[in-house]
């Protein structure tokens, strides 16, 4: 999840790199597109006209490699009204989706059988961000200060709130390995450097308590071990389809001018990571946006929630696993924070995008159970 704090005069700041400066170039490049789109803006409202097939906002950049486009389906907006929607996770047992609205301090639930939305599924949520489910169907949540698990009896168990003898900066996203049940999670600390989506740690540092890092929680022993700290601010996290690699989004450019909008790839060796490399560069036609959250399909393709650029960029971008080439896009009218696969066949992509929840059917399936 990407948070951009502001200073006293209202300008967005990114550790010496203002948001206006950061996006000035991309805004200029996108200006003509924005003006043109205002006259042709797509209506996602309840009374909108049906979308003609094929949906033009599902884009196959490389048709030979992007085979997930369905010609007779359309992108749907299932809900709007959030302040900043994040952390979608699918519960296969209950056939529902849960996601977070961080500034509103709540979590919502979408029921697949009739489309019902529970607007206060968990409230307050301790400004929860990312979510997942373990192999027993228990919800895992990255709250502002800790990683927690919702038990079957309704109680909440704190799984991690410290690492290296210090408080976590602020957990963000997590994935569960089905073999050893270990939880791999990111700790970029956005919740400790923003009052809009958290609480200021007031330590005077962009690293509120310690350097941002990726961790592995051994659920048998409770031990939290740092496995990587290459990303400036590790954000979304996902396993490859065969569990041989770990992908991590880096949104460090929000606070570190020298950071780049990239997705890191690591080889998994048991409880450790090796061979770090920048697999995906988010630059497209001279514009670069944040890679926030991501998921992987059964073919190994990487689906990344992206944005903060504008029309023609914001939404979901799909990359090939072998070379990180961009092969497809799902264009949305809002910045997309995160994604997950769900539905009865795991072939429906859910997208939390700023104020709204979107979904579209695809001709592939999510590689993992959540």
mmCIF file of C-alpha atoms in Angstrom:
data_model
loop_
_atom_site.group_PDB
_atom_site.id
_atom_site.type_symbol
_atom_site.label_atom_id
_atom_site.label_comp_id
_atom_site.label_asym_id
_atom_site.label_seq_id
_atom_site.Cartn_x
_atom_site.Cartn_y
_atom_site.Cartn_z
ATOM 1 C CA UNK A 1 0.000 0.000 0.000
ATOM 2 C CA UNK A 2 1.290 3.457 -0.851
ATOM 3 C CA UNK A 3 0.814 6.415 1.442
ATOM 4 C CA UNK A 4 1.946 9.933 0.578
ATOM 5 C CA UNK A 5 2.042 12.276 3.612
ATOM 6 C CA UNK A 6 1.762 16.038 3.341
ATOM 7 C CA UNK A 7 3.616 18.881 4.962
ATOM 8 C CA UNK A 8 2.184 21.963 6.643
ATOM 9 C CA UNK A 9 1.404 23.788 3.403
ATOM 10 C CA UNK A 10 -0.429 20.838 1.945
ATOM 11 C CA UNK A 11 2.257 19.754 -0.488
ATOM 12 C CA UNK A 12 2.836 16.034 -0.654
ATOM 13 C CA UNK A 13 6.297 15.082 0.538
ATOM 14 C CA UNK A 14 8.428 12.080 -0.224
ATOM 15 C CA UNK A 15 11.496 12.525 1.940
ATOM 16 C CA UNK A 16 12.726 15.600 0.096
ATOM 17 C CA UNK A 17 11.029 14.627 -3.136
ATOM 18 C CA UNK A 18 7.600 16.309 -3.264
ATOM 19 C CA UNK A 19 4.760 14.422 -4.852
ATOM 20 C CA UNK A 20 4.264 17.364 -7.193
ATOM 21 C CA UNK A 21 7.869 17.000 -8.283
ATOM 22 C CA UNK A 22 7.586 13.233 -8.450
ATOM 23 C CA UNK A 23 4.548 13.235 -10.706
ATOM 24 C CA UNK A 24 5.156 16.489 -12.575
ATOM 25 C CA UNK A 25 6.748 14.824 -15.557
ATOM 26 C CA UNK A 26 4.217 12.037 -15.798
ATOM 27 C CA UNK A 27 1.324 14.469 -15.366
ATOM 28 C CA UNK A 28 2.558 16.534 -18.297
ATOM 29 C CA UNK A 29 2.900 13.443 -20.460
ATOM 30 C CA UNK A 30 -0.577 12.289 -19.518
ATOM 31 C CA UNK A 31 -2.303 15.687 -19.781
ATOM 32 C CA UNK A 32 -3.639 15.186 -23.295
ATOM 33 C CA UNK A 33 -4.922 11.719 -22.373
ATOM 34 C CA UNK A 34 -6.684 13.097 -19.301
ATOM 35 C CA UNK A 35 -8.421 15.835 -21.252
ATOM 36 C CA UNK A 36 -9.561 13.394 -23.916
ATOM 37 C CA UNK A 37 -10.788 10.911 -21.347
ATOM 38 C CA UNK A 38 -12.971 13.465 -19.561
ATOM 39 C CA UNK A 39 -15.312 13.521 -22.525
ATOM 40 C CA UNK A 40 -15.313 9.738 -22.839
ATOM 41 C CA UNK A 41 -15.080 8.677 -19.207
ATOM 42 C CA UNK A 42 -16.459 5.212 -18.648
ATOM 43 C CA UNK A 43 -19.528 5.034 -16.449
ATOM 44 C CA UNK A 44 -19.274 2.288 -13.830
ATOM 45 C CA UNK A 45 -22.478 3.365 -12.076
ATOM 46 C CA UNK A 46 -25.485 1.178 -11.329
ATOM 47 C CA UNK A 47 -27.477 2.688 -14.201
ATOM 48 C CA UNK A 48 -24.669 2.631 -16.754
ATOM 49 C CA UNK A 49 -25.277 1.260 -20.225
ATOM 50 C CA UNK A 50 -23.967 -2.289 -20.800
ATOM 51 C CA UNK A 51 -20.350 -2.454 -21.910
ATOM 52 C CA UNK A 52 -19.881 -3.608 -25.492
ATOM 53 C CA UNK A 53 -17.721 -6.748 -25.869
ATOM 54 C CA UNK A 54 -14.826 -7.149 -25.972
ATOM 55 C CA UNK A 55 -14.073 -4.792 -23.101
ATOM 56 C CA UNK A 56 -11.558 -2.263 -24.491
ATOM 57 C CA UNK A 57 -10.012 -1.737 -21.051
ATOM 58 C CA UNK A 58 -8.696 -5.313 -20.972
ATOM 59 C CA UNK A 59 -5.577 -4.911 -23.081
ATOM 60 C CA UNK A 60 -3.429 -7.698 -24.523
ATOM 61 C CA UNK A 61 -0.058 -6.053 -25.105
ATOM 62 C CA UNK A 62 1.495 -9.362 -26.128
ATOM 63 C CA UNK A 63 -1.383 -11.629 -27.262
ATOM 64 C CA UNK A 64 0.930 -14.616 -27.622
ATOM 65 C CA UNK A 65 1.815 -14.496 -23.928
ATOM 66 C CA UNK A 66 -1.253 -12.801 -22.443
ATOM 67 C CA UNK A 67 -3.996 -15.347 -23.032
ATOM 68 C CA UNK A 68 -6.157 -14.454 -20.047
ATOM 69 C CA UNK A 69 -8.461 -11.970 -21.787
ATOM 70 C CA UNK A 70 -12.055 -13.170 -22.026
ATOM 71 C CA UNK A 71 -13.830 -11.671 -25.028
ATOM 72 C CA UNK A 72 -17.333 -11.730 -23.589
ATOM 73 C CA UNK A 73 -16.867 -10.331 -20.099
ATOM 74 C CA UNK A 74 -16.524 -6.846 -18.659
ATOM 75 C CA UNK A 75 -14.893 -5.087 -15.744
ATOM 76 C CA UNK A 76 -17.449 -4.467 -12.984
ATOM 77 C CA UNK A 77 -17.368 -2.026 -10.105
ATOM 78 C CA UNK A 78 -18.820 -3.917 -7.149
ATOM 79 C CA UNK A 79 -18.593 -1.154 -4.551
ATOM 80 C CA UNK A 80 -17.496 2.436 -4.095
ATOM 81 C CA UNK A 81 -17.308 4.654 -1.032
ATOM 82 C CA UNK A 82 -13.959 3.765 0.521
ATOM 83 C CA UNK A 83 -11.302 6.313 1.417
ATOM 84 C CA UNK A 84 -8.360 4.042 0.491
ATOM 85 C CA UNK A 85 -9.218 0.441 -0.383
ATOM 86 C CA UNK A 86 -6.519 -2.162 0.203
ATOM 87 C CA UNK A 87 -5.664 -5.761 1.032
ATOM 88 C CA UNK A 88 -8.170 -7.990 -0.841
ATOM 89 C CA UNK A 89 -8.129 -11.649 0.246
ATOM 90 C CA UNK A 90 -10.355 -14.536 -0.813
ATOM 91 C CA UNK A 91 -11.830 -17.085 1.588
ATOM 92 C CA UNK A 92 -12.611 -20.206 -0.435
ATOM 93 C CA UNK A 93 -14.468 -21.959 2.391
ATOM 94 C CA UNK A 94 -16.894 -19.083 2.937
ATOM 95 C CA UNK A 95 -16.852 -17.877 -0.675
ATOM 96 C CA UNK A 96 -16.284 -14.259 0.272
ATOM 97 C CA UNK A 97 -13.763 -11.479 -0.184
ATOM 98 C CA UNK A 98 -12.466 -9.298 2.630
ATOM 99 C CA UNK A 99 -10.660 -5.998 2.127
ATOM 100 C CA UNK A 100 -9.546 -2.983 4.152
ATOM 101 C CA UNK A 101 -10.471 0.699 4.098
ATOM 102 C CA UNK A 102 -7.487 1.960 6.058
ATOM 103 C CA UNK A 103 -8.360 5.613 6.876
ATOM 104 C CA UNK A 104 -11.928 4.591 7.781
ATOM 105 C CA UNK A 105 -10.508 2.037 10.229
ATOM 106 C CA UNK A 106 -12.710 -0.757 8.912
ATOM 107 C CA UNK A 107 -12.743 -3.941 6.881
ATOM 108 C CA UNK A 108 -15.471 -4.867 4.411
ATOM 109 C CA UNK A 109 -16.729 -8.204 3.087
ATOM 110 C CA UNK A 110 -18.200 -9.123 -0.294
ATOM 111 C CA UNK A 111 -20.402 -12.240 -0.429
ATOM 112 C CA UNK A 112 -20.109 -14.078 -3.722
ATOM 113 C CA UNK A 113 -23.562 -15.700 -3.645
ATOM 114 C CA UNK A 114 -25.621 -12.512 -3.829
ATOM 115 C CA UNK A 115 -23.125 -9.648 -3.997
ATOM 116 C CA UNK A 116 -23.958 -8.378 -0.522
ATOM 117 C CA UNK A 117 -21.436 -5.967 1.006
ATOM 118 C CA UNK A 118 -20.884 -5.932 4.762
ATOM 119 C CA UNK A 119 -19.545 -2.415 5.233
ATOM 120 C CA UNK A 120 -18.347 -2.930 8.807
ATOM 121 C CA UNK A 121 -17.143 -6.519 8.790
ATOM 122 C CA UNK A 122 -14.413 -5.539 11.257
ATOM 123 C CA UNK A 123 -14.591 -2.096 12.847
ATOM 124 C CA UNK A 124 -12.423 -0.794 14.367
ATOM 125 C CA UNK A 125 -9.654 -2.627 12.558
ATOM 126 C CA UNK A 126 -6.567 -0.953 14.068
ATOM 127 C CA UNK A 127 -6.147 0.662 10.638
ATOM 128 C CA UNK A 128 -5.624 -2.731 9.025
ATOM 129 C CA UNK A 129 -3.928 -2.985 5.657
ATOM 130 C CA UNK A 130 -3.121 -6.314 3.952
ATOM 131 C CA UNK A 131 -5.050 -9.543 4.501
ATOM 132 C CA UNK A 132 -4.727 -13.226 3.730
ATOM 133 C CA UNK A 133 -6.038 -16.576 4.971
ATOM 134 C CA UNK A 134 -4.072 -19.502 6.318
ATOM 135 C CA UNK A 135 -4.579 -23.153 5.404
ATOM 136 C CA UNK A 136 -7.225 -23.473 8.135
ATOM 137 C CA UNK A 137 -9.288 -20.600 6.744
ATOM 138 C CA UNK A 138 -8.337 -18.151 9.491
ATOM 139 C CA UNK A 139 -7.973 -14.517 8.468
ATOM 140 C CA UNK A 140 -4.526 -12.955 8.756
ATOM 141 C CA UNK A 141 -4.288 -9.175 8.898
ATOM 142 C CA UNK A 142 -1.456 -6.650 8.877
ATOM 143 C CA UNK A 143 -2.625 -4.064 11.368
ATOM 144 C CA UNK A 144 -0.892 -0.740 11.889
ATOM 145 C CA UNK A 145 1.452 -2.092 14.564
ATOM 146 C CA UNK A 146 1.240 -5.870 14.389
ATOM 147 C CA UNK A 147 0.417 -9.027 12.463
ATOM 148 C CA UNK A 148 -2.697 -10.786 13.787
ATOM 149 C CA UNK A 149 -4.870 -13.852 13.200
ATOM 150 C CA UNK A 150 -8.643 -14.088 13.661
ATOM 151 C CA UNK A 151 -9.423 -17.411 15.345
ATOM 152 C CA UNK A 152 -12.441 -19.598 14.626
ATOM 153 C CA UNK A 153 -13.970 -18.588 17.976
ATOM 154 C CA UNK A 154 -13.758 -14.891 17.094
ATOM 155 C CA UNK A 155 -10.764 -14.051 19.260
ATOM 156 C CA UNK A 156 -7.691 -12.292 17.863
ATOM 157 C CA UNK A 157 -4.149 -13.621 18.305
ATOM 158 C CA UNK A 158 -1.103 -11.387 17.938
ATOM 159 C CA UNK A 159 1.423 -13.251 15.793
ATOM 160 C CA UNK A 160 4.169 -10.631 15.526
ATOM 161 C CA UNK A 161 4.793 -7.107 16.742
ATOM 162 C CA UNK A 162 8.576 -7.123 17.115
ATOM 163 C CA UNK A 163 11.642 -8.151 15.125
ATOM 164 C CA UNK A 164 15.308 -7.895 16.003
ATOM 165 C CA UNK A 165 14.264 -6.879 19.513
ATOM 166 C CA UNK A 166 12.528 -3.745 18.216
ATOM 167 C CA UNK A 167 8.911 -2.873 17.320
ATOM 168 C CA UNK A 168 7.833 -3.488 13.748
ATOM 169 C CA UNK A 169 7.532 -0.321 11.695
ATOM 170 C CA UNK A 170 4.075 -1.275 10.445
ATOM 171 C CA UNK A 171 3.267 -4.576 8.661
ATOM 172 C CA UNK A 172 1.770 -4.288 5.202
ATOM 173 C CA UNK A 173 1.128 -7.533 3.331
ATOM 174 C CA UNK A 174 1.673 -11.268 3.799
ATOM 175 C CA UNK A 175 1.546 -14.720 2.170
ATOM 176 C CA UNK A 176 1.366 -18.210 3.691
ATOM 177 C CA UNK A 177 3.458 -21.163 2.520
ATOM 178 C CA UNK A 178 1.234 -24.271 2.482
ATOM 179 C CA UNK A 179 4.005 -26.733 3.362
ATOM 180 C CA UNK A 180 5.340 -25.364 6.655
ATOM 181 C CA UNK A 181 2.560 -22.757 7.303
ATOM 182 C CA UNK A 182 5.198 -20.025 7.640
ATOM 183 C CA UNK A 183 4.020 -16.461 7.033
ATOM 184 C CA UNK A 184 6.203 -14.184 4.925
ATOM 185 C CA UNK A 185 5.382 -10.491 5.381
ATOM 186 C CA UNK A 186 6.581 -6.985 4.568
ATOM 187 C CA UNK A 187 7.203 -4.129 6.997
ATOM 188 C CA UNK A 188 7.541 -0.783 5.156
ATOM 189 C CA UNK A 189 6.224 1.302 8.060
ATOM 190 C CA UNK A 190 3.693 3.531 6.297
ATOM 191 C CA UNK A 191 1.330 3.280 9.258
ATOM 192 C CA UNK A 192 3.924 4.915 11.537
ATOM 193 C CA UNK A 193 4.670 7.908 9.287
ATOM 194 C CA UNK A 194 1.148 9.030 8.400
ATOM 195 C CA UNK A 195 -1.683 10.254 10.603
ATOM 196 C CA UNK A 196 -4.221 9.757 7.790
ATOM 197 C CA UNK A 197 -3.689 6.000 7.700
ATOM 198 C CA UNK A 198 -1.920 5.448 10.999
ATOM 199 C CA UNK A 199 -0.206 7.178 13.886
ATOM 200 C CA UNK A 200 3.074 9.066 13.813
ATOM 201 C CA UNK A 201 5.844 7.252 15.632
ATOM 202 C CA UNK A 202 7.594 10.610 16.195
ATOM 203 C CA UNK A 203 11.045 9.053 16.037
ATOM 204 C CA UNK A 204 12.239 11.617 13.516
ATOM 205 C CA UNK A 205 13.078 8.924 10.976
ATOM 206 C CA UNK A 206 11.583 7.499 7.789
ATOM 207 C CA UNK A 207 12.494 4.180 9.379
ATOM 208 C CA UNK A 208 10.351 4.591 12.512
ATOM 209 C CA UNK A 209 11.898 1.767 14.524
ATOM 210 C CA UNK A 210 14.289 -0.084 12.204
ATOM 211 C CA UNK A 211 15.204 -0.503 8.552
ATOM 212 C CA UNK A 212 12.325 -1.595 6.349
ATOM 213 C CA UNK A 213 12.485 -5.309 5.578
ATOM 214 C CA UNK A 214 10.827 -8.579 4.590
ATOM 215 C CA UNK A 215 10.312 -11.154 7.350
ATOM 216 C CA UNK A 216 9.433 -14.802 7.764
ATOM 217 C CA UNK A 217 7.335 -15.876 10.754
ATOM 218 C CA UNK A 218 7.735 -19.490 11.832
ATOM 219 C CA UNK A 219 4.235 -20.229 13.114
ATOM 220 C CA UNK A 220 5.468 -23.286 15.017
ATOM 221 C CA UNK A 221 8.045 -21.420 17.129
ATOM 222 C CA UNK A 222 6.814 -17.840 16.798
ATOM 223 C CA UNK A 223 10.281 -16.758 15.644
ATOM 224 C CA UNK A 224 10.425 -13.743 13.322
ATOM 225 C CA UNK A 225 13.488 -13.679 11.062
ATOM 226 C CA UNK A 226 14.536 -10.982 8.601
ATOM 227 C CA UNK A 227 14.989 -12.493 5.135
ATOM 228 C CA UNK A 228 15.594 -9.411 2.943
ATOM 229 C CA UNK A 229 16.067 -5.664 3.181
ATOM 230 C CA UNK A 230 17.028 -4.793 -0.412
ATOM 231 C CA UNK A 231 13.754 -2.943 -1.213
ATOM 232 C CA UNK A 232 13.577 0.620 0.088
ATOM 233 C CA UNK A 233 9.989 0.042 1.206
ATOM 234 C CA UNK A 234 8.854 -3.559 0.634
ATOM 235 C CA UNK A 235 5.128 -3.543 -0.033
ATOM 236 C CA UNK A 236 3.086 -6.235 -1.829
ATOM 237 C CA UNK A 237 4.380 -9.796 -1.618
ATOM 238 C CA UNK A 238 3.602 -13.035 -3.476
ATOM 239 C CA UNK A 239 5.032 -16.474 -4.149
ATOM 240 C CA UNK A 240 5.640 -17.665 -7.690
ATOM 241 C CA UNK A 241 3.203 -20.298 -8.956
ATOM 242 C CA UNK A 242 5.647 -23.098 -8.025
ATOM 243 C CA UNK A 243 6.768 -21.570 -4.704
ATOM 244 C CA UNK A 244 10.360 -21.382 -5.930
ATOM 245 C CA UNK A 245 10.508 -17.583 -5.938
ATOM 246 C CA UNK A 246 9.255 -14.673 -3.861
ATOM 247 C CA UNK A 247 8.174 -11.386 -5.435
ATOM 248 C CA UNK A 248 8.206 -8.093 -3.513
ATOM 249 C CA UNK A 249 6.914 -4.689 -4.671
ATOM 250 C CA UNK A 250 9.109 -1.695 -3.842
ATOM 251 C CA UNK A 251 7.304 1.622 -3.271
ATOM 252 C CA UNK A 252 10.277 3.330 -1.662
ATOM 253 C CA UNK A 253 10.104 6.241 -4.087
ATOM 254 C CA UNK A 254 7.385 7.689 -1.833
ATOM 255 C CA UNK A 255 10.137 8.667 0.606
ATOM 256 C CA UNK A 256 13.511 7.876 -0.971
ATOM 257 C CA UNK A 257 14.394 9.857 -4.149
ATOM 258 C CA UNK A 258 16.967 7.265 -5.180
ATOM 259 C CA UNK A 259 14.434 4.414 -5.147
ATOM 260 C CA UNK A 260 12.869 2.992 -8.308
ATOM 261 C CA UNK A 261 9.413 1.619 -9.052
ATOM 262 C CA UNK A 262 10.328 -2.048 -9.366
ATOM 263 C CA UNK A 263 9.314 -5.539 -8.325
ATOM 264 C CA UNK A 264 12.066 -7.648 -6.768
ATOM 265 C CA UNK A 265 12.512 -11.371 -7.320
ATOM 266 C CA UNK A 266 14.199 -13.773 -4.897
ATOM 267 C CA UNK A 267 14.977 -17.467 -4.998
ATOM 268 C CA UNK A 268 13.508 -19.359 -2.034
ATOM 269 C CA UNK A 269 15.857 -21.743 -0.247
ATOM 270 C CA UNK A 270 13.928 -23.207 2.656
ATOM 271 C CA UNK A 271 13.582 -20.421 5.211
ATOM 272 C CA UNK A 272 15.992 -18.104 3.390
ATOM 273 C CA UNK A 273 16.117 -15.969 0.258
ATOM 274 C CA UNK A 274 18.906 -15.575 -2.266
ATOM 275 C CA UNK A 275 19.705 -14.079 -5.680
ATOM 276 C CA UNK A 276 17.883 -10.731 -5.329
ATOM 277 C CA UNK A 277 17.165 -8.996 -8.624
ATOM 278 C CA UNK A 278 14.907 -6.297 -9.989
ATOM 279 C CA UNK A 279 12.677 -8.382 -12.233
ATOM 280 C CA UNK A 280 10.048 -5.794 -13.208
ATOM 281 C CA UNK A 281 10.501 -2.130 -14.129
ATOM 282 C CA UNK A 282 7.169 -0.283 -13.947
ATOM 283 C CA UNK A 283 8.131 2.271 -16.628
ATOM 284 C CA UNK A 284 5.673 2.415 -19.537
ATOM 285 C CA UNK A 285 6.020 4.936 -22.367
ATOM 286 C CA UNK A 286 8.245 7.109 -20.205
ATOM 287 C CA UNK A 287 5.853 7.025 -17.235
ATOM 288 C CA UNK A 288 6.441 5.103 -14.027
ATOM 289 C CA UNK A 289 3.928 4.391 -11.276
ATOM 290 C CA UNK A 290 3.948 2.523 -8.003
ATOM 291 C CA UNK A 291 3.765 -1.289 -7.934
ATOM 292 C CA UNK A 292 1.634 -1.752 -4.850
ATOM 293 C CA UNK A 293 0.242 -5.284 -4.472
ATOM 294 C CA UNK A 294 0.483 -8.396 -6.616
ATOM 295 C CA UNK A 295 -0.683 -11.964 -7.250
ATOM 296 C CA UNK A 296 0.417 -14.799 -9.542
ATOM 297 C CA UNK A 297 -1.634 -17.017 -11.854
ATOM 298 C CA UNK A 298 -1.224 -20.711 -12.645
ATOM 299 C CA UNK A 299 0.952 -19.917 -15.674
ATOM 300 C CA UNK A 300 3.315 -17.914 -13.496
ATOM 301 C CA UNK A 301 2.294 -14.481 -14.786
ATOM 302 C CA UNK A 302 2.533 -11.645 -12.260
ATOM 303 C CA UNK A 303 -0.500 -9.350 -11.815
ATOM 304 C CA UNK A 304 0.471 -6.019 -10.250
ATOM 305 C CA UNK A 305 -1.807 -3.287 -8.891
ATOM 306 C CA UNK A 306 -0.388 0.007 -10.160
ATOM 307 C CA UNK A 307 -1.112 3.708 -10.339
ATOM 308 C CA UNK A 308 -0.443 7.351 -9.511
ATOM 309 C CA UNK A 309 0.143 8.119 -13.197
ATOM 310 C CA UNK A 310 -3.280 8.509 -14.834
ATOM 311 C CA UNK A 311 -5.453 7.132 -17.659
ATOM 312 C CA UNK A 312 -3.757 4.501 -19.789
ATOM 313 C CA UNK A 313 -1.573 3.371 -16.890
ATOM 314 C CA UNK A 314 -3.540 3.041 -13.650
ATOM 315 C CA UNK A 315 -5.091 -0.346 -12.926
ATOM 316 C CA UNK A 316 -3.499 -3.780 -13.165
ATOM 317 C CA UNK A 317 -0.415 -4.577 -15.215
ATOM 318 C CA UNK A 318 0.511 -8.152 -16.074
ATOM 319 C CA UNK A 319 4.108 -9.335 -16.484
ATOM 320 C CA UNK A 320 5.750 -12.526 -17.727
ATOM 321 C CA UNK A 321 7.754 -14.390 -15.064
ATOM 322 C CA UNK A 322 10.820 -15.270 -17.106
ATOM 323 C CA UNK A 323 11.872 -11.809 -18.275
ATOM 324 C CA UNK A 324 9.522 -9.390 -16.489
ATOM 325 C CA UNK A 325 8.053 -8.175 -19.787
ATOM 326 C CA UNK A 326 4.705 -6.389 -19.659
ATOM 327 C CA UNK A 327 2.170 -8.507 -21.542
ATOM 328 C CA UNK A 328 -1.244 -7.139 -20.525
ATOM 329 C CA UNK A 329 -3.227 -4.463 -18.711
ATOM 330 C CA UNK A 330 -6.585 -3.941 -17.056
ATOM 331 C CA UNK A 331 -7.259 -0.219 -17.130
ATOM 332 C CA UNK A 332 -9.211 1.334 -14.267
ATOM 333 C CA UNK A 333 -10.359 4.909 -13.603
ATOM 334 C CA UNK A 334 -8.579 4.832 -10.239
ATOM 335 C CA UNK A 335 -5.183 3.919 -8.852
ATOM 336 C CA UNK A 336 -5.155 0.209 -8.000
ATOM 337 C CA UNK A 337 -3.570 -0.769 -4.700
ATOM 338 C CA UNK A 338 -3.866 -4.540 -4.648
ATOM 339 C CA UNK A 339 -5.427 -7.580 -6.301
ATOM 340 C CA UNK A 340 -6.372 -11.187 -5.627
ATOM 341 C CA UNK A 341 -7.963 -14.110 -7.448
ATOM 342 C CA UNK A 342 -11.222 -15.551 -6.162
ATOM 343 C CA UNK A 343 -14.613 -16.914 -7.081
ATOM 344 C CA UNK A 344 -15.677 -20.536 -7.264
ATOM 345 C CA UNK A 345 -13.133 -21.265 -9.994
ATOM 346 C CA UNK A 346 -10.451 -18.825 -8.752
ATOM 347 C CA UNK A 347 -10.768 -17.178 -12.160
ATOM 348 C CA UNK A 348 -12.146 -13.822 -11.028
ATOM 349 C CA UNK A 349 -9.686 -11.015 -10.377
ATOM 350 C CA UNK A 350 -10.705 -8.663 -7.560
ATOM 351 C CA UNK A 351 -9.075 -5.219 -7.504
ATOM 352 C CA UNK A 352 -9.060 -2.710 -4.647
ATOM 353 C CA UNK A 353 -8.637 0.652 -6.342
ATOM 354 C CA UNK A 354 -8.641 3.826 -4.272
ATOM 355 C CA UNK A 355 -12.330 4.323 -3.445
ATOM 356 C CA UNK A 356 -13.725 1.200 -5.104
ATOM 357 C CA UNK A 357 -13.733 -2.566 -5.495
ATOM 358 C CA UNK A 358 -13.644 -3.901 -9.068
ATOM 359 C CA UNK A 359 -13.750 -7.421 -10.491
ATOM 360 C CA UNK A 360 -13.313 -9.118 -13.848
ATOM 361 C CA UNK A 361 -13.328 -12.730 -15.016
ATOM 362 C CA UNK A 362 -10.129 -13.942 -16.662
ATOM 363 C CA UNK A 363 -9.132 -17.053 -18.582
ATOM 364 C CA UNK A 364 -6.664 -18.197 -15.945
ATOM 365 C CA UNK A 365 -6.713 -19.020 -12.235
ATOM 366 C CA UNK A 366 -4.939 -17.809 -9.160
ATOM 367 C CA UNK A 367 -1.973 -20.047 -8.424
ATOM 368 C CA UNK A 368 -2.558 -20.112 -4.677
ATOM 369 C CA UNK A 369 -5.401 -20.748 -2.255
ATOM 370 C CA UNK A 370 -5.568 -17.052 -1.291
#
